[in-house]
PDB file of C-alpha atoms in Angstrom:
ATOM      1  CA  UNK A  30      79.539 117.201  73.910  1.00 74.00           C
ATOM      2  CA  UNK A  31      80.748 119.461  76.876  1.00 90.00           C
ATOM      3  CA  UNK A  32      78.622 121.941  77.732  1.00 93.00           C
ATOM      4  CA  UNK A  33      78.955 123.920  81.136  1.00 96.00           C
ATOM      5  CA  UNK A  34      76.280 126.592  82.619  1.00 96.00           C
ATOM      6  CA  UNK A  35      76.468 129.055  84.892  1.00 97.00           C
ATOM      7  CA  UNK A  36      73.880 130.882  86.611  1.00 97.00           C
ATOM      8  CA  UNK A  37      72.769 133.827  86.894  1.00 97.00           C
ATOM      9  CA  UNK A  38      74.601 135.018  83.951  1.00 96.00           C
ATOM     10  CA  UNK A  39      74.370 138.666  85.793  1.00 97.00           C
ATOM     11  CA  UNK A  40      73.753 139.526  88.870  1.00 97.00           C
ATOM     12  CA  UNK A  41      73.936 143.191  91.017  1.00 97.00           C
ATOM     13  CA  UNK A  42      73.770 143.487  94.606  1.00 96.00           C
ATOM     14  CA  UNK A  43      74.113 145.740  97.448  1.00 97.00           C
ATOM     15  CA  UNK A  44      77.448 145.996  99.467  1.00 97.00           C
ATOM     16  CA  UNK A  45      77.420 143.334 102.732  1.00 97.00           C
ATOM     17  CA  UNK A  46      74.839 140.632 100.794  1.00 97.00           C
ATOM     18  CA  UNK A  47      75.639 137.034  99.503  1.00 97.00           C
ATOM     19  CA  UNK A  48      75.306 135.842  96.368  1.00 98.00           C
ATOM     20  CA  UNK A  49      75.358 132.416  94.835  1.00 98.00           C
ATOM     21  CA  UNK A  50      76.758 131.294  91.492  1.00 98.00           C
ATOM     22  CA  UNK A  51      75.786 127.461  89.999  1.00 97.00           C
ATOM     23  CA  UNK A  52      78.379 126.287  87.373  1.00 97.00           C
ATOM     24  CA  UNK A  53      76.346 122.695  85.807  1.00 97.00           C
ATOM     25  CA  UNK A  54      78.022 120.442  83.726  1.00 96.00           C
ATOM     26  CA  UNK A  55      75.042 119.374  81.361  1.00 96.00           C
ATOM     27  CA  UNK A  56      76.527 116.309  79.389  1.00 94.00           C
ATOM     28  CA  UNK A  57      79.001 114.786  81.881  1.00 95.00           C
ATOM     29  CA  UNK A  58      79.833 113.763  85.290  1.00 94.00           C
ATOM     30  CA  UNK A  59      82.436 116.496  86.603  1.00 93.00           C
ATOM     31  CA  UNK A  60      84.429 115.102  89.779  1.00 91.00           C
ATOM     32  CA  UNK A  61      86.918 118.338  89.322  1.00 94.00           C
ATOM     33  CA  UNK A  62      84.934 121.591  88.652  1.00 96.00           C
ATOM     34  CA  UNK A  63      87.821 125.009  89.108  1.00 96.00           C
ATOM     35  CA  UNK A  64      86.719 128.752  89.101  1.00 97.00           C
ATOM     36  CA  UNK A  65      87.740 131.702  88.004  1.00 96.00           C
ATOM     37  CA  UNK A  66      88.128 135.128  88.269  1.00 96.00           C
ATOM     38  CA  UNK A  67      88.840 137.727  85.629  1.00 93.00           C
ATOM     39  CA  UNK A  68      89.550 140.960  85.855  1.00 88.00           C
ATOM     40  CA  UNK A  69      89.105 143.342  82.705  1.00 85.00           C
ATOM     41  CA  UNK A  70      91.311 142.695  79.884  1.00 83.00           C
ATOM     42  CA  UNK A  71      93.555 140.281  81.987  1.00 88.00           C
ATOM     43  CA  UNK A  72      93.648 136.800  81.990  1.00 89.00           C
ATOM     44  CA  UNK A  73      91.797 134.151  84.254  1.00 91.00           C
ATOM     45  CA  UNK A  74      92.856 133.540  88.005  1.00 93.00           C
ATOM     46  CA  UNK A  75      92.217 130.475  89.078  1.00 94.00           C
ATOM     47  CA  UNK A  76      90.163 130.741  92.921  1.00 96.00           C
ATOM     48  CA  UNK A  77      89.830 127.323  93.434  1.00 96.00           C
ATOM     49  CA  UNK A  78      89.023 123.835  92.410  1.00 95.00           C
ATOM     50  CA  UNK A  79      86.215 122.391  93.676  1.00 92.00           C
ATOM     51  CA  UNK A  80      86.119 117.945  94.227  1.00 91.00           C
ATOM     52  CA  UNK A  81      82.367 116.567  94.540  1.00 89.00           C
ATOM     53  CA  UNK A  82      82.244 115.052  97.834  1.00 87.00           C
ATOM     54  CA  UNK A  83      85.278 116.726  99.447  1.00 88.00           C
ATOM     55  CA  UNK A  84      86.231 120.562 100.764  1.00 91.00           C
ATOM     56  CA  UNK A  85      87.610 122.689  97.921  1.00 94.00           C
ATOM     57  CA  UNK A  86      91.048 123.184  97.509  1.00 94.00           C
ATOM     58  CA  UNK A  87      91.952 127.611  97.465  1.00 96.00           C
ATOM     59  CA  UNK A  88      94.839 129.123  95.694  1.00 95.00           C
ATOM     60  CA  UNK A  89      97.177 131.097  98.003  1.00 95.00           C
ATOM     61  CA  UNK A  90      95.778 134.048  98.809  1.00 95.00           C
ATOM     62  CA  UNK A  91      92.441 133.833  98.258  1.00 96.00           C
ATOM     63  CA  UNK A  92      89.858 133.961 101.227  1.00 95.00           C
ATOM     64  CA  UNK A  93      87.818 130.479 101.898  1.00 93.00           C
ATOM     65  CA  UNK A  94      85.329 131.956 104.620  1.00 95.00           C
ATOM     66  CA  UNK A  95      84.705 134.786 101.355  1.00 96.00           C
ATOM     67  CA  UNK A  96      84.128 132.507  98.468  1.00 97.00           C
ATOM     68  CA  UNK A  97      82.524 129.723  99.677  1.00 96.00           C
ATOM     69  CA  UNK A  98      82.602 127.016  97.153  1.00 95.00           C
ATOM     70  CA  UNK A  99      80.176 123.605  97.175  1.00 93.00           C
ATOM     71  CA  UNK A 100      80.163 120.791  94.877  1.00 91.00           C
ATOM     72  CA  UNK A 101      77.685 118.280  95.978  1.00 85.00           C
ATOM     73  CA  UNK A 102      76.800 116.390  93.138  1.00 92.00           C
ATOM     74  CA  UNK A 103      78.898 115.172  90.063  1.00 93.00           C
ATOM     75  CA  UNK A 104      77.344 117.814  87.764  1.00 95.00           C
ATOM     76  CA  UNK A 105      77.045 121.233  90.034  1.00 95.00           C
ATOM     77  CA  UNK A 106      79.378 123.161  92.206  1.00 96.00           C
ATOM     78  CA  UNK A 107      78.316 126.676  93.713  1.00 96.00           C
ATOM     79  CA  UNK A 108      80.583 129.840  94.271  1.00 97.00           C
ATOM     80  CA  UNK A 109      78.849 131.577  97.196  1.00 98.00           C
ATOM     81  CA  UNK A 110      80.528 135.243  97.818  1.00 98.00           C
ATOM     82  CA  UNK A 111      79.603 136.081 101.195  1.00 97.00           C
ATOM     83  CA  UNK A 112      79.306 140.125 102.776  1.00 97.00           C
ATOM     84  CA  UNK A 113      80.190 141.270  99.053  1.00 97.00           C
ATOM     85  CA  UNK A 114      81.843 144.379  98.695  1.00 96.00           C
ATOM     86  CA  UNK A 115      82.446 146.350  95.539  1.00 96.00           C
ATOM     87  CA  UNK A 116      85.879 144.965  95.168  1.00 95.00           C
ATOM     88  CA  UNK A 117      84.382 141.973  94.780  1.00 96.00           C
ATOM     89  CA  UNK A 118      82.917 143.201  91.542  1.00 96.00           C
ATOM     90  CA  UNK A 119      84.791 141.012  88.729  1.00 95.00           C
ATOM     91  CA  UNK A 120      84.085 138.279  85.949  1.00 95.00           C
ATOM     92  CA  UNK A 121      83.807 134.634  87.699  1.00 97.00           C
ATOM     93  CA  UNK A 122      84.111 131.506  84.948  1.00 96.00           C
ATOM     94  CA  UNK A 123      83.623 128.570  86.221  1.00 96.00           C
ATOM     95  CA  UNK A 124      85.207 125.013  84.379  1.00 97.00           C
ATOM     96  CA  UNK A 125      84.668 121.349  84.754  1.00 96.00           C
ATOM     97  CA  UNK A 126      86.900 118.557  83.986  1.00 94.00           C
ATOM     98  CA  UNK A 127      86.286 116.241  81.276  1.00 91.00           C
ATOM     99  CA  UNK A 128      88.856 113.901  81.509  1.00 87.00           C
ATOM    100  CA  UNK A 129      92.069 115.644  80.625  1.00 88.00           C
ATOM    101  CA  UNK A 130      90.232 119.446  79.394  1.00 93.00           C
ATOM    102  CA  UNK A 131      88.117 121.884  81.368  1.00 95.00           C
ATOM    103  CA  UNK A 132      85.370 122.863  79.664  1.00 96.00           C
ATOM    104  CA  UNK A 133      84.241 126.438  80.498  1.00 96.00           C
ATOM    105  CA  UNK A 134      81.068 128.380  81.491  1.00 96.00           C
ATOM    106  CA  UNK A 135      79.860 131.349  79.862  1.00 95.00           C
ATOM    107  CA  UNK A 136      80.573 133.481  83.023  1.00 95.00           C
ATOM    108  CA  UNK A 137      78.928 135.594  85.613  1.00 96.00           C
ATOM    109  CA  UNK A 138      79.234 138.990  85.737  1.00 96.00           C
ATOM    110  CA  UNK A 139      78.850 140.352  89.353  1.00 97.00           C
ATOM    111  CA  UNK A 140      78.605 143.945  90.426  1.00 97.00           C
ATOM    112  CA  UNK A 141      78.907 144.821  94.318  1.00 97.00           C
ATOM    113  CA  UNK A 142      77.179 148.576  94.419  1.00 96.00           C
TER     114      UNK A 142
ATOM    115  CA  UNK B  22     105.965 124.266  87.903  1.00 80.00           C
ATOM    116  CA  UNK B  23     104.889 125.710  84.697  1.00 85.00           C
ATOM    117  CA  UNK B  24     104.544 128.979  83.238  1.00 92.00           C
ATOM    118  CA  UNK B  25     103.322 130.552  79.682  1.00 95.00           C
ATOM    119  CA  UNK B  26     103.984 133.271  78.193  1.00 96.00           C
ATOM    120  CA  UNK B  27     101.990 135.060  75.508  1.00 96.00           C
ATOM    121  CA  UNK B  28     104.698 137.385  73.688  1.00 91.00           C
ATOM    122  CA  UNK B  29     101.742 139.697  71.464  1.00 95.00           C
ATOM    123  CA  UNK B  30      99.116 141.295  73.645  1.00 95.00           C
ATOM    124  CA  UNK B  31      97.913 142.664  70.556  1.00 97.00           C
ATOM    125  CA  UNK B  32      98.055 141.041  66.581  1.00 98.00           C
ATOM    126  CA  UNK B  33      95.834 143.383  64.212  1.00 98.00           C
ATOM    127  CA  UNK B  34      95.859 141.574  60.992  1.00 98.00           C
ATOM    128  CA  UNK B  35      93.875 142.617  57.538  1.00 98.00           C
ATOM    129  CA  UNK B  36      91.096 139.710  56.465  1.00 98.00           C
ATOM    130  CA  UNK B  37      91.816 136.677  54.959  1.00 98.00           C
ATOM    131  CA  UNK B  38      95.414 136.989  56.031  1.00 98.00           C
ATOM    132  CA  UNK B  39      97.212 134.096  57.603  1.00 98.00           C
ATOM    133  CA  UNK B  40      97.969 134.740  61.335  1.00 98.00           C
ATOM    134  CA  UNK B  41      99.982 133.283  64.204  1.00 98.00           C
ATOM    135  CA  UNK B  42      99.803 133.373  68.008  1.00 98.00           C
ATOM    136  CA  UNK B  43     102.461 132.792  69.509  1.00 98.00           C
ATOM    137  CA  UNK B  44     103.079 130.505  72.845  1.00 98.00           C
ATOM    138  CA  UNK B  45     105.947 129.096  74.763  1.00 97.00           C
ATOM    139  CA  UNK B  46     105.835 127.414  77.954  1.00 96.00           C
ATOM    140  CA  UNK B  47     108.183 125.935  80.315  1.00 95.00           C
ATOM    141  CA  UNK B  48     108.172 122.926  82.525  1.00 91.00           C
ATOM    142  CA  UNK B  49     109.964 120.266  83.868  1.00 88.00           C
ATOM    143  CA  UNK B  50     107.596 117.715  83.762  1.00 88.00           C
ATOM    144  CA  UNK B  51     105.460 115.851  80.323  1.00 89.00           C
ATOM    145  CA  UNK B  52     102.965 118.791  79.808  1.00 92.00           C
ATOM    146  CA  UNK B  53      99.111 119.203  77.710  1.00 94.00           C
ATOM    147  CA  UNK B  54      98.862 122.543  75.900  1.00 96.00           C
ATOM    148  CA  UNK B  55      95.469 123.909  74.645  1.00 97.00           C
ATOM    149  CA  UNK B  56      94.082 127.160  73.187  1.00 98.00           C
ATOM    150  CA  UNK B  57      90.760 128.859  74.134  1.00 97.00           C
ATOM    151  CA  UNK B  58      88.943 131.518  72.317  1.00 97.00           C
ATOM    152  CA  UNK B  59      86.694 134.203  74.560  1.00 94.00           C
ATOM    153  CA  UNK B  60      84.421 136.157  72.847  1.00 93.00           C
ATOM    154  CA  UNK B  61      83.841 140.055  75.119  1.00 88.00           C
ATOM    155  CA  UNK B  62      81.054 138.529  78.091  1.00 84.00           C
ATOM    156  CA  UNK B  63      81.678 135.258  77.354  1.00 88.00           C
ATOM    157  CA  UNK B  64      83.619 131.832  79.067  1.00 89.00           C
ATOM    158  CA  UNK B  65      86.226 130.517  77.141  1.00 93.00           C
ATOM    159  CA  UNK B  66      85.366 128.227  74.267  1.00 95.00           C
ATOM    160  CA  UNK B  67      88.440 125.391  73.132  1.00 96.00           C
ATOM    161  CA  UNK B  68      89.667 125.533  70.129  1.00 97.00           C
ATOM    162  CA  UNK B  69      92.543 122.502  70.333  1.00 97.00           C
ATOM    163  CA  UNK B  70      94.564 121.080  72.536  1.00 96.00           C
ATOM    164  CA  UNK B  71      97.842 118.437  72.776  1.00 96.00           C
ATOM    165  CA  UNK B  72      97.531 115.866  74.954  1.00 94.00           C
ATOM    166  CA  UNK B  73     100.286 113.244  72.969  1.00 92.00           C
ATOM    167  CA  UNK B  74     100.650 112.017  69.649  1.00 91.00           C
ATOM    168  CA  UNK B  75     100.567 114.318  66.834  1.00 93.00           C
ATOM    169  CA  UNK B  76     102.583 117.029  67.016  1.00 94.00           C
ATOM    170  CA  UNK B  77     100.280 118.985  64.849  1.00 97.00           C
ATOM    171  CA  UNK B  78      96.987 119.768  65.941  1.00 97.00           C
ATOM    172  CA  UNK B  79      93.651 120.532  64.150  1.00 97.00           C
ATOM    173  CA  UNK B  80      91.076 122.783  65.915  1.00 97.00           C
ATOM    174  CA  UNK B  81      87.940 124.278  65.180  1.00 96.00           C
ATOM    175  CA  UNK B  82      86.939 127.023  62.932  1.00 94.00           C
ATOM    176  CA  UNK B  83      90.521 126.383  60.861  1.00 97.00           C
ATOM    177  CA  UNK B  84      93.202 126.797  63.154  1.00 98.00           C
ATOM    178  CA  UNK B  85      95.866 124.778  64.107  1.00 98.00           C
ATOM    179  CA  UNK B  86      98.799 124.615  66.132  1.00 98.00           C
ATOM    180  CA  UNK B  87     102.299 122.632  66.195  1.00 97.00           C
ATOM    181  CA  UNK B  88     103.866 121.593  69.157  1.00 96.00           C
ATOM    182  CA  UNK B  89     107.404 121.669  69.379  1.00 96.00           C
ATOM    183  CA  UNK B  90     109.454 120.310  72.555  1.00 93.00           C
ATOM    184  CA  UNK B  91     112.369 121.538  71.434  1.00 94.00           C
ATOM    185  CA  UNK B  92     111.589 125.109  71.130  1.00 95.00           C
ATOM    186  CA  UNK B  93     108.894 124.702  74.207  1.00 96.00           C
ATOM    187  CA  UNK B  94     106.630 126.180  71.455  1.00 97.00           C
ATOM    188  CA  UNK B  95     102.615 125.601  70.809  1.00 98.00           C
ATOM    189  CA  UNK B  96     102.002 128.487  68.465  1.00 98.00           C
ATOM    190  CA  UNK B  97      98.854 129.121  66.975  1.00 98.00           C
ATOM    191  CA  UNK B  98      97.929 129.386  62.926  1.00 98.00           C
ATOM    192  CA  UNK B  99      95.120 130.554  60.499  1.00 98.00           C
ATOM    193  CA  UNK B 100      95.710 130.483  57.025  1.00 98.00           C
ATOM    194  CA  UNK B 101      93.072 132.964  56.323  1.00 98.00           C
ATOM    195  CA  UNK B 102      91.373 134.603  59.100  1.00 98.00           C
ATOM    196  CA  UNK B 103      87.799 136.445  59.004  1.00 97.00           C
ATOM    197  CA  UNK B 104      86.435 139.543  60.781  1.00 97.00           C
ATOM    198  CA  UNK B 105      84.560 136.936  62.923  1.00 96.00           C
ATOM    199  CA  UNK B 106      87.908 135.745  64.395  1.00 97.00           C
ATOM    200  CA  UNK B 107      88.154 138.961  66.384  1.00 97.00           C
ATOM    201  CA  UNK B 108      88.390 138.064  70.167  1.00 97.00           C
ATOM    202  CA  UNK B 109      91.044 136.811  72.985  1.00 96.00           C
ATOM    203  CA  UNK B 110      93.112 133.959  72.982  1.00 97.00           C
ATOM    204  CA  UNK B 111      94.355 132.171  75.645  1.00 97.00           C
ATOM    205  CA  UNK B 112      96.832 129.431  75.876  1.00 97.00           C
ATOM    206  CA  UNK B 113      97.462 127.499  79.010  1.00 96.00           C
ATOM    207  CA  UNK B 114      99.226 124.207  80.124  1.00 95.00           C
ATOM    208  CA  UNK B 115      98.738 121.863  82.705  1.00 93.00           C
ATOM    209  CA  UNK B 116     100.573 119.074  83.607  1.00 87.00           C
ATOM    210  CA  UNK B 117      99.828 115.502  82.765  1.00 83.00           C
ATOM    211  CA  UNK B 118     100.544 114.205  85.830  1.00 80.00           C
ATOM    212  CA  UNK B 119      97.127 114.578  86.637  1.00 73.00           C
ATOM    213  CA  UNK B 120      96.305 117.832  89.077  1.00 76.00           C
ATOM    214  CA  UNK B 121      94.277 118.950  86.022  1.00 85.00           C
ATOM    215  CA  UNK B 122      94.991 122.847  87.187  1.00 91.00           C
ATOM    216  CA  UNK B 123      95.512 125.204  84.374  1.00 93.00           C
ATOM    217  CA  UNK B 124      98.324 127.802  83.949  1.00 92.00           C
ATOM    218  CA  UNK B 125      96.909 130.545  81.540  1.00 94.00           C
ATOM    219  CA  UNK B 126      99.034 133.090  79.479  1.00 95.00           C
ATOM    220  CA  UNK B 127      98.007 136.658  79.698  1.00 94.00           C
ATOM    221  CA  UNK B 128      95.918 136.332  76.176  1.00 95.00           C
ATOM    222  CA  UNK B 129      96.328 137.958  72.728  1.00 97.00           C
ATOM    223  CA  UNK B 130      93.800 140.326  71.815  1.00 97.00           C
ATOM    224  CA  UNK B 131      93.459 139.027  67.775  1.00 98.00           C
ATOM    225  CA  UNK B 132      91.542 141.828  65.764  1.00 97.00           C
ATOM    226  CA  UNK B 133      90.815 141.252  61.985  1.00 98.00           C
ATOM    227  CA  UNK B 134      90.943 144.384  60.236  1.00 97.00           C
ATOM    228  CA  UNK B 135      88.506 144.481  56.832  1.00 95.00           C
TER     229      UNK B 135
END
């Protein structure tokens, strides 16, 4: 199997907090874990991908002191959104990489109020 | 560097109709092609992919998909398709060169009509 977690599966917070997101791969060592964002009814922007051992690797344009991501062990990598602000309200998937596939997370659905 | 591109946003299609996604891609380098299903609140769940080998593919649930170099094509087939099948399909491509990093299409919305 290849089966990826992500928790919380919801989470709500007030404008200027931090919030962390886990993404676990259950069945298999992950070196290569990626996230996501996705905005309603569009498709999936890849953030980041995140290397156990080593600093993550950000797609242009997207803001590493914001989304700090961790991935400290070969099964978990963490998506920390620091001083959130309602813009940062969206759909974050997380994937891991088993060898050749990513294998994706059910999601986390943030809202910045 | 690659690219996708998803033609139908949209494909209503009556039950236990055959249906087809369509995707193309472009590249200039050996590419893997695979198709994800997402459910509304859900991650994306695979459904087949091409790594090498046989051109045609068998998924889950009953779909398959033919890849064709020439035509850049990885299109997406149901013979008969149920009202379960309603949901978002992505295709996306990376290449096999090993950076692993996806390129997704912009999805088609597939809704079974009973």
């Amino acid at each position: 199997g290849a089966v990826v977690s992500q928790h919380p599966s919801r989470v709500i917070c007030k404008s200027g907090t931090s919030v962390k997101i886990e993404c676990r791969s259950l069945d298999f060592q992950a070196t290569t874990m990626f996230w996501y964002r996705q905005f309603p009814k569009q498709s999936l922007m890849l953030m980041a991908t995140s290397n156990e051992g080593s600093k993550a690797t950000y797609e242009q344009g997207v803001e590493k002191d914001k989304f700090l991501i961790n991935h400290a062990s070969l099964t978990l990598s963490t998506l920390t959104v620091t001083s959130a602000h309602p813009e940062d309200s969206s759909f974050y998937i997380c994937s891991a990489r088993k060898p050749d596939t990513q294998y994706f997370g059910p999601g986390t659905r943030l809202t910045v109020l | 560097a690659q690219s996708v591109t998803q033609l139908d946003s949209q494909v209503p299609v009556f039950e236990e109709a055959p249906v087809e996604l369509r995707c193309n891609y472009s590249s200039s380098v050996s590419v893997y092609l695979f198709w994800y299903v997402q459910y509304p609140n859900q991650g994306l769940q695979l459904l087949l992919k091409y790594l090498s080998g046989s051109t045609l593919v068998k998924g889950i649930n009953g779909f398959e998909a033919e890849f064709n170099k020439s035509q850049t094509s990885f299109h997406l087939r149901k013979p008969s398709v149920h009202i379960s099948d309603t949901a978002e399909y992505f295709c996306a491509v990376s290449d096999a060169s090993g950076t692993y990093k996806y390129i997704f299409g912009t999805g088609t919305r597939l809704k079974v009509l009973a």
